[in-house]
Short mmCIF file of N, CA and C in Angstrom, two decimals:
data_model
loop_
_atom_site.label_atom_id
_atom_site.label_comp_id
_atom_site.label_asym_id
_atom_site.label_seq_id
_atom_site.Cartn_x
_atom_site.Cartn_y
_atom_site.Cartn_z
N UNK G 1 -86.47 30.64 -37.92
CA UNK G 1 -87.31 31.06 -36.82
C UNK G 1 -87.26 30.07 -35.66
N UNK G 2 -86.94 28.84 -35.94
CA UNK G 2 -86.91 27.84 -34.89
C UNK G 2 -85.86 28.17 -33.84
N UNK G 3 -84.72 28.72 -34.26
CA UNK G 3 -83.67 29.04 -33.30
C UNK G 3 -84.10 30.16 -32.35
N UNK G 4 -84.91 31.12 -32.83
CA UNK G 4 -85.41 32.18 -31.95
C UNK G 4 -86.34 31.58 -30.90
N UNK G 5 -87.17 30.64 -31.31
CA UNK G 5 -88.06 29.97 -30.37
C UNK G 5 -87.25 29.20 -29.33
N UNK G 6 -86.19 28.54 -29.75
CA UNK G 6 -85.34 27.80 -28.82
C UNK G 6 -84.69 28.74 -27.82
N UNK G 7 -84.23 29.89 -28.28
CA UNK G 7 -83.61 30.89 -27.39
C UNK G 7 -84.63 31.38 -26.37
N UNK G 8 -85.86 31.65 -26.82
CA UNK G 8 -86.91 32.09 -25.90
C UNK G 8 -87.21 31.01 -24.86
N UNK G 9 -87.21 29.75 -25.29
CA UNK G 9 -87.46 28.66 -24.35
C UNK G 9 -86.35 28.57 -23.32
N UNK G 10 -85.11 28.72 -23.76
CA UNK G 10 -83.97 28.68 -22.84
C UNK G 10 -84.05 29.84 -21.84
N UNK G 11 -84.36 31.04 -22.33
CA UNK G 11 -84.49 32.19 -21.45
C UNK G 11 -85.61 31.97 -20.43
N UNK G 12 -86.72 31.38 -20.87
CA UNK G 12 -87.83 31.10 -19.96
C UNK G 12 -87.41 30.11 -18.89
N UNK G 13 -86.68 29.08 -19.27
CA UNK G 13 -86.20 28.08 -18.32
C UNK G 13 -85.23 28.71 -17.33
N UNK G 14 -84.33 29.56 -17.82
CA UNK G 14 -83.38 30.23 -16.94
C UNK G 14 -84.11 31.12 -15.94
N UNK G 15 -85.12 31.85 -16.39
CA UNK G 15 -85.89 32.73 -15.52
C UNK G 15 -86.61 31.92 -14.44
N UNK G 16 -87.21 30.80 -14.83
CA UNK G 16 -87.88 29.94 -13.85
C UNK G 16 -86.90 29.40 -12.82
N UNK G 17 -85.72 28.98 -13.28
CA UNK G 17 -84.70 28.47 -12.37
C UNK G 17 -84.26 29.54 -11.38
N UNK G 18 -84.09 30.76 -11.86
CA UNK G 18 -83.69 31.86 -10.99
C UNK G 18 -84.76 32.15 -9.94
N UNK G 19 -86.02 32.16 -10.36
CA UNK G 19 -87.10 32.41 -9.40
C UNK G 19 -87.16 31.29 -8.36
N UNK G 20 -86.95 30.03 -8.79
CA UNK G 20 -86.95 28.90 -7.87
C UNK G 20 -85.79 29.01 -6.89
N UNK G 21 -84.61 29.38 -7.39
CA UNK G 21 -83.44 29.56 -6.53
C UNK G 21 -83.72 30.64 -5.49
N UNK G 22 -84.33 31.74 -5.89
CA UNK G 22 -84.65 32.83 -4.96
C UNK G 22 -85.67 32.36 -3.92
N UNK G 23 -86.62 31.54 -4.34
CA UNK G 23 -87.60 31.01 -3.40
C UNK G 23 -86.92 30.15 -2.35
N UNK G 24 -86.01 29.28 -2.77
CA UNK G 24 -85.27 28.43 -1.84
C UNK G 24 -84.45 29.29 -0.89
N UNK G 25 -83.79 30.30 -1.42
CA UNK G 25 -82.96 31.19 -0.60
C UNK G 25 -83.81 31.89 0.45
N UNK G 26 -84.94 32.41 0.05
CA UNK G 26 -85.82 33.09 1.01
C UNK G 26 -86.29 32.13 2.09
N UNK G 27 -86.63 30.91 1.68
CA UNK G 27 -87.08 29.91 2.65
C UNK G 27 -85.98 29.59 3.65
N UNK G 28 -84.76 29.39 3.16
CA UNK G 28 -83.63 29.12 4.05
C UNK G 28 -83.40 30.28 5.01
N UNK G 29 -83.51 31.49 4.50
CA UNK G 29 -83.30 32.67 5.32
C UNK G 29 -84.34 32.73 6.44
N UNK G 30 -85.60 32.47 6.12
CA UNK G 30 -86.65 32.50 7.14
C UNK G 30 -86.46 31.40 8.17
N UNK G 31 -86.12 30.20 7.72
CA UNK G 31 -85.89 29.09 8.65
C UNK G 31 -84.75 29.44 9.61
N UNK G 32 -83.66 29.93 9.07
CA UNK G 32 -82.51 30.29 9.90
C UNK G 32 -82.88 31.41 10.87
N UNK G 33 -83.63 32.38 10.39
CA UNK G 33 -84.03 33.50 11.25
C UNK G 33 -84.86 32.99 12.43
N UNK G 34 -85.83 32.12 12.16
CA UNK G 34 -86.68 31.61 13.23
C UNK G 34 -85.93 30.68 14.17
N UNK G 35 -84.94 29.94 13.66
CA UNK G 35 -84.18 29.03 14.51
C UNK G 35 -83.16 29.75 15.37
N UNK G 36 -82.49 30.75 14.81
CA UNK G 36 -81.37 31.39 15.51
C UNK G 36 -81.61 32.86 15.82
N UNK G 37 -82.56 33.48 15.16
CA UNK G 37 -82.76 34.92 15.33
C UNK G 37 -81.74 35.73 14.55
N UNK G 38 -80.95 35.06 13.71
CA UNK G 38 -79.88 35.71 12.96
C UNK G 38 -79.95 35.38 11.48
N UNK G 39 -79.48 36.30 10.68
CA UNK G 39 -79.35 36.08 9.23
C UNK G 39 -77.85 35.93 8.96
N UNK G 40 -77.42 34.81 8.42
CA UNK G 40 -75.99 34.61 8.20
C UNK G 40 -75.50 35.40 6.99
N UNK G 41 -74.20 35.54 6.90
CA UNK G 41 -73.60 36.25 5.77
C UNK G 41 -73.88 35.52 4.46
N UNK G 42 -73.85 34.20 4.48
CA UNK G 42 -74.06 33.43 3.24
C UNK G 42 -75.47 33.66 2.70
N UNK G 43 -76.47 33.55 3.57
CA UNK G 43 -77.85 33.75 3.12
C UNK G 43 -78.04 35.19 2.66
N UNK G 44 -77.47 36.14 3.39
CA UNK G 44 -77.56 37.55 2.98
C UNK G 44 -76.93 37.77 1.62
N UNK G 45 -75.79 37.14 1.40
CA UNK G 45 -75.11 37.26 0.11
C UNK G 45 -75.96 36.67 -1.01
N UNK G 46 -76.55 35.49 -0.77
CA UNK G 46 -77.39 34.86 -1.78
C UNK G 46 -78.60 35.73 -2.08
N UNK G 47 -79.17 36.34 -1.06
CA UNK G 47 -80.31 37.23 -1.25
C UNK G 47 -79.93 38.41 -2.14
N UNK G 48 -78.77 39.01 -1.88
CA UNK G 48 -78.31 40.13 -2.69
C UNK G 48 -78.07 39.71 -4.14
N UNK G 49 -77.53 38.51 -4.34
CA UNK G 49 -77.30 38.00 -5.70
C UNK G 49 -78.63 37.88 -6.44
N UNK G 50 -79.65 37.38 -5.77
CA UNK G 50 -80.97 37.25 -6.40
C UNK G 50 -81.51 38.61 -6.80
N UNK G 51 -81.40 39.58 -5.90
CA UNK G 51 -81.91 40.92 -6.18
C UNK G 51 -81.19 41.51 -7.39
N UNK G 52 -79.87 41.37 -7.42
CA UNK G 52 -79.10 41.92 -8.55
C UNK G 52 -79.47 41.24 -9.86
N UNK G 53 -79.62 39.91 -9.82
CA UNK G 53 -79.94 39.18 -11.06
C UNK G 53 -81.33 39.57 -11.58
N UNK G 54 -82.29 39.72 -10.68
CA UNK G 54 -83.64 40.05 -11.11
C UNK G 54 -83.69 41.47 -11.68
N UNK G 55 -82.97 42.39 -11.05
CA UNK G 55 -82.96 43.77 -11.53
C UNK G 55 -82.19 43.91 -12.83
N UNK G 56 -81.35 42.93 -13.14
CA UNK G 56 -80.66 42.94 -14.42
C UNK G 56 -79.29 43.42 -14.31
#
C-alpha cells in the first residue's frame, strides 16, 4: 500500500507544479500585454499547453 501512497503524492506534486507553471504563464502574459499591448506567440503557446494539460 505504501507504493500507492507514494504514487498519489507524486501525482499531487505534479498537479501543483502544473498549476504553478500556469500561474506564472498567465502572469507573464498579463505583464507583456500591459507593457506592449500584444500577446507573443511563445506566451500564447504556453497558455495552450496549460489548457491541454489541465483538460487531460
